[in-house]
Amino acid sequence: MSEFLRPELRALEPYVPGEQPVGKKFIKLNTNESPFPPSPKVVEMAAEAAKRLQLYPELDGGGLRGLIAERLGVEKENVAVTNGSDEALNFIFKAFCSPSSPAAFADITYGFYSVFAAINGVPFTVIPLRQDFSIDPKDYIGIEKNIFIANPNAPTGLTISQEDICRIAESNPKNIVVIDEAYVDFGGVSAVPLVRKYQNLIVVQTFSKSRSLAGARVGFAVACKDIIDDIYRIIYSTNPYNLSRTNLAAGIGAISDEDYTVANCKKIAATRERISAKLRGLGFKVTDSSANFLFASYPGIGGKTLYEKLKERGILVRHFDKPRISEYLRITVGSDEEMDILVKNIAEIIDSEAKI
Ligand code: PMP
């Protein structure tokens, strides 16, 4: 740390992304990427766009903004296109949260919420999930804070109902309610139609997971026009060209091939259910995930030990050394072949531990 760092940033604990190994080849089930490559349309359109990289990209998400709006049945003015959904979340913190307008989110949820709160100087309240990791909607009724809910939640994969989202939005009219739908395409129900009704609701989605574009960085926020204008105020005060020409073209390629996305999501959901059943058969506790990952623990072998043993065998999963979930692993749903190798290795580890 240099002597020049702003004092208020000295205690900041940056977000820790999942490992991105270079060199050794792992079966990589640790950052919820898609096992499938992007649609051929993505490759074609990004390559074409690369020919014009001497020019700044289009502003306001270019043609992608309208295509997202069309796909979701909202107006272009209801959509802000961002560099991954992390950027949307950061800009939402910047635009709407402050010391006098604090944030609230669950104790077990996406780890970036607390980091965005910290870097933007926003105080926050952590609301514990129930014992079974579900959200108790009552905890969010009329709390007068800006609420961030991942639905499906990460890393549990559990969902909250539309009725509960409505009650939460209605009871906090002076604050924003953000529904982070990074994983919604794998089995959740989107709150996008609710933005017409609730002027304080913001839905955030990403192209990173269901559209196989984690490497491109494309996300977006959907809300009433005034909120979207506010987000663009931040974009234009930070980096008006927040998505490169190639990002935007990749996004357009992906959204023009919805059949491909839908088919991949179906495959991932089917694999998730098949592997959940297998893990349960081996004695694992597995949450009812609606996302592209499983959240599972095995009585008798600690989460960290299992993570390390899988890593030794060339399989990377995610372990969070945090209260309440340190016995669990978050396992991205990969291809059927990858998941079969995972199950085989887990069964062998269990066997060898039993012999000790
Ligand atoms: N929200 C949640 C719940 C996530 O798990 C992630 C992925 N780490 C994101 C948002 C951000 O994804 P991206 O920036 O790739 O769109």
Coordinates of C-alpha atoms and ligand atoms in Angstrom, one line a residue:
M1 CA 0.0 0.0 0.0
S2 CA 1.5 3.4 -0.9
E3 CA 1.4 6.4 1.3
F4 CA -0.8 8.1 -1.3
L5 CA -3.8 5.8 -1.1
R6 CA -6.9 7.7 0.2
P7 CA -7.3 7.0 3.9
E8 CA -10.9 5.8 3.4
L9 CA -9.7 3.0 1.0
R10 CA -7.1 1.6 3.3
A11 CA -9.4 -0.8 5.1
L12 CA -11.1 -1.8 1.8
E13 CA -11.1 -5.6 1.3
P14 CA -11.3 -6.1 -2.5
Y15 CA -13.6 -8.8 -3.9
V16 CA -11.8 -12.1 -4.4
P17 CA -12.7 -13.6 -7.7
G18 CA -12.6 -17.4 -8.3
E19 CA -9.2 -18.7 -9.4
Q20 CA -8.4 -18.3 -13.1
P21 CA -5.5 -20.7 -13.4
V22 CA -3.0 -20.4 -16.2
G23 CA -0.8 -23.3 -17.3
K24 CA -2.2 -26.5 -15.6
K25 CA -5.5 -27.6 -17.2
F26 CA -8.3 -28.0 -14.7
I27 CA -11.9 -29.0 -15.1
K28 CA -13.0 -25.6 -14.2
L29 CA -16.2 -25.6 -12.1
N30 CA -15.4 -22.6 -9.9
T31 CA -16.7 -19.4 -11.5
N32 CA -20.1 -20.3 -13.0
E33 CA -19.0 -19.9 -16.6
S34 CA -20.8 -21.8 -19.3
P35 CA -19.3 -25.1 -20.5
F36 CA -20.5 -24.1 -24.0
P37 CA -18.7 -21.7 -26.4
P38 CA -20.5 -18.5 -27.5
S39 CA -22.9 -18.8 -30.5
P40 CA -21.2 -18.8 -33.9
K41 CA -23.0 -15.5 -34.5
V42 CA -21.1 -13.9 -31.6
V43 CA -17.7 -14.9 -33.2
E44 CA -18.8 -13.7 -36.6
M45 CA -20.1 -10.3 -35.4
A46 CA -17.3 -9.6 -33.0
A47 CA -14.7 -10.4 -35.7
E48 CA -16.6 -8.0 -38.1
A49 CA -16.6 -5.3 -35.4
A50 CA -12.9 -5.7 -34.8
K51 CA -12.3 -4.3 -38.3
R52 CA -13.5 -0.9 -37.1
L53 CA -11.7 -0.8 -33.8
Q54 CA -10.0 2.5 -34.9
L55 CA -13.3 4.1 -34.1
Y56 CA -14.8 4.7 -30.6
P57 CA -17.8 2.4 -30.0
E58 CA -21.4 3.5 -30.3
L59 CA -22.7 5.3 -27.2
D60 CA -25.6 4.0 -25.0
G61 CA -25.1 0.4 -25.8
G62 CA -25.5 1.0 -29.5
G63 CA -27.9 -1.4 -31.2
L64 CA -27.7 -3.8 -28.3
R65 CA -29.8 -1.6 -26.0
G66 CA -32.8 -1.8 -28.3
L67 CA -32.4 -5.5 -28.9
I68 CA -32.4 -6.2 -25.2
A69 CA -35.4 -4.0 -24.7
E70 CA -37.3 -5.8 -27.5
R71 CA -36.4 -9.2 -26.1
L72 CA -37.7 -8.2 -22.7
G73 CA -40.8 -6.4 -23.8
V74 CA -39.8 -3.0 -22.4
E75 CA -38.7 0.3 -24.1
K76 CA -35.1 1.1 -24.9
E77 CA -35.3 3.9 -22.3
N78 CA -35.8 1.2 -19.7
V79 CA -32.4 -0.4 -20.3
A80 CA -28.9 0.6 -19.5
V81 CA -26.1 -1.5 -21.0
T82 CA -23.0 -2.1 -18.9
N83 CA -19.6 -3.7 -18.9
G84 CA -20.7 -6.9 -17.2
S85 CA -23.5 -6.7 -14.5
D86 CA -20.9 -5.9 -11.9
E87 CA -20.6 -2.5 -13.5
A88 CA -24.4 -2.1 -13.3
L89 CA -24.3 -3.0 -9.6
N90 CA -21.4 -0.6 -8.9
F91 CA -23.1 2.3 -10.7
I92 CA -26.4 1.6 -8.8
F93 CA -24.5 1.9 -5.5
K94 CA -22.9 5.1 -6.8
A95 CA -26.2 6.6 -8.0
F96 CA -28.6 5.7 -5.3
C97 CA -26.8 4.7 -2.1
S98 CA -25.0 7.0 0.4
P99 CA -24.4 7.5 4.1
S100 CA -27.9 8.9 4.4
S101 CA -29.4 6.2 2.1
P102 CA -27.7 2.9 3.2
A103 CA -27.9 -0.6 1.7
A104 CA -29.1 -4.0 3.0
F105 CA -28.5 -7.5 1.8
A106 CA -28.3 -11.1 3.0
D107 CA -25.4 -12.5 5.0
I108 CA -25.0 -15.2 2.4
T109 CA -25.2 -13.7 -1.0
Y110 CA -23.0 -12.3 -3.8
G111 CA -19.8 -11.1 -2.2
F112 CA -19.5 -8.0 -4.3
Y113 CA -22.4 -6.1 -2.7
S114 CA -20.4 -5.4 0.5
V115 CA -17.3 -4.4 -1.6
F116 CA -19.3 -2.0 -3.8
A117 CA -20.8 -0.6 -0.6
A118 CA -17.4 -0.1 0.9
I119 CA -15.7 1.5 -2.1
N120 CA -18.7 3.9 -2.5
G121 CA -18.7 4.8 1.3
V122 CA -22.1 3.2 1.8
P123 CA -23.1 1.8 5.2
F124 CA -24.9 -1.5 5.0
T125 CA -27.0 -3.9 7.1
V126 CA -26.5 -7.6 6.7
I127 CA -29.7 -9.6 7.1
P128 CA -29.2 -13.3 8.0
L129 CA -30.9 -15.8 5.8
R130 CA -33.1 -18.5 7.6
Q131 CA -31.4 -21.7 8.8
D132 CA -32.2 -23.4 5.4
F133 CA -30.7 -20.4 3.5
S134 CA -34.0 -19.1 2.3
I135 CA -34.8 -15.4 2.5
D136 CA -37.4 -14.4 5.1
P137 CA -39.3 -11.6 3.2
K138 CA -40.5 -10.2 6.4
D139 CA -37.0 -9.1 7.2
Y140 CA -37.1 -6.7 4.2
I141 CA -40.6 -5.2 4.7
G142 CA -40.5 -1.4 5.3
I143 CA -36.8 -1.3 6.3
E144 CA -36.2 1.9 4.5
K145 CA -32.9 0.8 3.0
N146 CA -31.7 0.1 -0.6
I147 CA -32.1 -3.6 -0.9
F148 CA -30.0 -6.0 -3.0
I149 CA -31.3 -9.5 -3.6
A150 CA -29.8 -12.0 -5.9
N151 CA -32.6 -14.2 -7.4
P152 CA -31.6 -17.0 -7.7
N153 CA -29.3 -16.3 -4.8
A154 CA -25.6 -17.0 -5.1
P155 CA -24.1 -19.3 -3.8
T156 CA -27.2 -21.1 -2.7
G157 CA -29.2 -21.2 -5.9
L158 CA -32.4 -20.6 -4.0
T159 CA -35.2 -18.2 -5.3
I160 CA -37.6 -15.7 -3.8
S161 CA -41.2 -15.5 -5.2
Q162 CA -42.5 -12.6 -7.3
E163 CA -45.2 -11.9 -4.6
D164 CA -42.4 -11.4 -2.1
I165 CA -40.5 -9.1 -4.4
C166 CA -43.7 -7.1 -4.9
R167 CA -44.3 -6.8 -1.1
I168 CA -40.7 -5.7 -0.6
A169 CA -40.8 -3.1 -3.4
E170 CA -44.2 -1.8 -2.2
S171 CA -43.1 -1.4 1.4
N172 CA -39.9 0.5 0.6
P173 CA -41.1 3.2 -1.7
K174 CA -38.4 5.7 -0.8
N175 CA -35.6 3.2 -1.6
I176 CA -34.5 1.2 -4.6
V177 CA -34.9 -2.6 -4.6
V178 CA -32.4 -4.3 -6.9
I179 CA -33.0 -7.9 -8.1
D180 CA -29.8 -9.4 -9.4
E181 CA -30.9 -12.0 -12.0
A182 CA -27.4 -13.2 -13.1
Y183 CA -28.7 -16.8 -13.0
V184 CA -32.4 -16.3 -13.8
D185 CA -32.2 -18.0 -17.2
F186 CA -31.5 -21.4 -15.6
G187 CA -34.8 -21.8 -13.9
G188 CA -35.8 -18.5 -12.1
V189 CA -38.7 -16.2 -12.9
S190 CA -37.7 -12.7 -14.0
A191 CA -38.9 -9.6 -12.2
V192 CA -38.5 -7.5 -15.4
P193 CA -42.3 -7.3 -16.0
L194 CA -42.6 -5.7 -12.5
V195 CA -40.5 -2.6 -13.4
R196 CA -43.6 -1.2 -15.1
K197 CA -45.4 -1.3 -11.8
Y198 CA -42.7 -0.3 -9.3
Q199 CA -40.7 2.9 -10.0
N200 CA -38.1 1.8 -7.3
L201 CA -37.4 -1.7 -8.8
I202 CA -34.2 -2.3 -10.8
V203 CA -33.5 -5.7 -12.4
V204 CA -29.9 -6.5 -13.3
Q205 CA -28.9 -9.3 -15.7
T206 CA -25.8 -10.5 -17.4
F207 CA -24.7 -12.2 -20.7
S208 CA -21.9 -13.9 -18.8
K209 CA -23.7 -17.1 -17.8
S210 CA -26.6 -18.2 -20.0
R211 CA -25.2 -16.5 -23.1
S212 CA -21.6 -17.8 -22.7
L213 CA -20.1 -14.3 -22.7
A214 CA -18.2 -14.1 -19.4
G215 CA -15.1 -13.1 -21.3
A216 CA -16.8 -10.3 -23.2
R217 CA -18.3 -8.3 -20.2
V218 CA -21.9 -7.5 -21.1
G219 CA -24.6 -6.8 -18.6
F220 CA -27.6 -4.5 -18.2
A221 CA -30.1 -3.0 -15.8
V222 CA -33.8 -2.6 -16.4
A223 CA -35.9 0.0 -14.6
C224 CA -38.2 3.0 -15.1
K225 CA -36.8 5.7 -17.4
D226 CA -35.8 8.1 -14.6
I227 CA -33.7 5.4 -12.9
I228 CA -32.0 4.5 -16.2
D229 CA -31.3 8.2 -16.9
D230 CA -29.6 8.3 -13.5
I231 CA -27.5 5.3 -14.4
Y232 CA -26.5 6.9 -17.7
R233 CA -25.6 10.0 -15.7
I234 CA -23.0 7.9 -13.9
I235 CA -21.9 6.1 -17.1
Y236 CA -21.3 9.5 -18.8
S237 CA -19.4 10.7 -15.7
T238 CA -17.2 7.6 -15.6
N239 CA -16.7 6.2 -19.1
P240 CA -19.3 6.9 -21.8
Y241 CA -17.7 4.2 -24.0
N242 CA -18.2 1.6 -21.3
L243 CA -18.5 -1.3 -23.8
S244 CA -16.0 -1.8 -26.6
R245 CA -17.2 -2.3 -30.2
T246 CA -16.3 -6.0 -29.9
N247 CA -18.3 -6.4 -26.6
L248 CA -21.3 -4.8 -28.1
A249 CA -21.1 -6.9 -31.3
A250 CA -20.7 -10.0 -29.2
G251 CA -23.8 -9.1 -27.2
I252 CA -25.8 -8.5 -30.4
G253 CA -24.6 -11.8 -31.8
A254 CA -25.7 -13.6 -28.6
I255 CA -29.1 -12.0 -28.4
S256 CA -29.8 -12.7 -32.1
D257 CA -29.4 -16.4 -31.3
E258 CA -31.8 -17.0 -28.5
D259 CA -32.5 -20.6 -29.6
Y260 CA -28.9 -21.4 -28.8
T261 CA -29.2 -19.8 -25.4
V262 CA -32.4 -21.5 -24.6
A263 CA -31.1 -24.9 -25.7
N264 CA -27.9 -24.5 -23.5
C265 CA -29.9 -23.4 -20.5
K266 CA -32.1 -26.5 -20.8
K267 CA -29.0 -28.8 -21.1
I268 CA -27.5 -27.1 -18.0
A269 CA -30.7 -27.4 -16.0
A270 CA -31.0 -31.1 -16.9
T271 CA -27.4 -31.8 -15.9
R272 CA -27.9 -29.9 -12.7
E273 CA -30.8 -32.1 -11.7
R274 CA -29.0 -35.3 -12.7
I275 CA -25.9 -34.4 -10.7
S276 CA -27.9 -33.2 -7.7
A277 CA -29.6 -36.5 -7.5
K278 CA -26.2 -38.4 -7.8
L279 CA -24.6 -36.2 -5.1
R280 CA -27.7 -36.7 -2.8
G281 CA -27.3 -40.5 -3.5
L282 CA -23.7 -40.3 -2.2
G283 CA -24.9 -38.6 1.0
F284 CA -24.5 -35.0 0.1
K285 CA -26.8 -32.2 1.3
V286 CA -27.6 -30.2 -1.8
T287 CA -29.8 -27.1 -2.0
D288 CA -32.6 -26.9 -4.6
S289 CA -30.6 -24.7 -7.0
S290 CA -32.3 -22.9 -9.9
A291 CA -29.0 -21.6 -11.1
N292 CA -26.1 -23.1 -13.2
F293 CA -24.3 -24.2 -10.0
L294 CA -24.8 -26.6 -7.1
F295 CA -24.3 -25.8 -3.5
A296 CA -23.5 -29.0 -1.6
S297 CA -21.9 -30.3 1.6
Y298 CA -20.9 -33.7 2.7
P299 CA -21.1 -34.7 6.3
G300 CA -17.8 -36.0 7.5
I301 CA -15.5 -34.2 5.0
G302 CA -15.0 -30.5 5.5
G303 CA -15.7 -28.2 2.6
K304 CA -12.1 -27.0 2.5
T305 CA -10.7 -30.5 2.5
L306 CA -13.0 -31.6 -0.3
Y307 CA -12.1 -28.5 -2.3
E308 CA -8.4 -29.2 -1.8
K309 CA -8.7 -32.9 -2.7
L310 CA -10.6 -32.1 -5.9
K311 CA -8.0 -29.5 -6.8
E312 CA -5.2 -32.1 -6.4
R313 CA -7.2 -34.2 -8.9
G314 CA -7.4 -31.3 -11.4
I315 CA -11.0 -30.2 -10.6
L316 CA -11.6 -26.6 -9.4
V317 CA -14.7 -25.8 -7.4
R318 CA -15.4 -22.8 -5.2
H319 CA -15.1 -22.9 -1.4
F320 CA -16.0 -19.9 0.7
D321 CA -14.2 -19.8 4.1
K322 CA -17.1 -17.9 5.6
P323 CA -19.4 -18.4 8.6
R324 CA -22.4 -20.8 8.0
I325 CA -21.2 -22.0 4.6
S326 CA -17.6 -23.2 5.2
E327 CA -18.8 -26.8 4.9
Y328 CA -20.2 -26.2 1.5
L329 CA -18.8 -26.2 -2.0
R330 CA -20.3 -24.2 -4.9
I331 CA -19.9 -26.3 -8.0
T332 CA -20.6 -24.9 -11.5
V333 CA -22.6 -27.1 -13.7
G334 CA -20.3 -28.0 -16.5
S335 CA -20.8 -30.4 -19.4
D336 CA -22.2 -33.9 -18.7
E337 CA -18.8 -35.3 -19.3
E338 CA -17.1 -32.9 -16.8
M339 CA -19.8 -33.6 -14.2
D340 CA -19.5 -37.3 -14.5
I341 CA -15.7 -37.0 -13.9
L342 CA -16.5 -34.8 -10.9
V343 CA -18.9 -37.4 -9.4
K344 CA -16.5 -40.2 -10.0
N345 CA -13.7 -38.3 -8.2
I346 CA -15.9 -37.3 -5.3
A347 CA -17.0 -41.0 -4.9
E348 CA -13.3 -42.0 -4.8
I349 CA -12.4 -39.3 -2.3
I350 CA -15.3 -40.4 0.0
D351 CA -14.2 -44.0 -0.3
S352 CA -10.6 -43.2 0.5
E353 CA -11.6 -41.0 3.5
A354 CA -13.8 -43.8 4.8
K355 CA -10.8 -46.2 4.9
I356 CA -8.7 -43.8 7.0
Ligands
PMP1 N1 -24.3 -11.1 -9.8 C1 -24.1 -12.3 -9.3 C2 -25.0 -12.9 -8.3 C3 -23.0 -13.0 -9.7 O1 -22.7 -14.3 -9.3 C4 -22.1 -12.5 -10.7 C5 -20.9 -13.2 -11.2 N2 -19.8 -13.2 -10.5 C6 -22.4 -11.2 -11.2 C7 -23.5 -10.5 -10.7 C8 -21.5 -10.4 -12.1 O2 -21.4 -11.0 -13.3 P1 -20.8 -10.2 -14.6 O3 -20.1 -9.0 -14.1 O4 -20.0 -11.2 -15.3 O5 -22.0 -9.9 -15.4

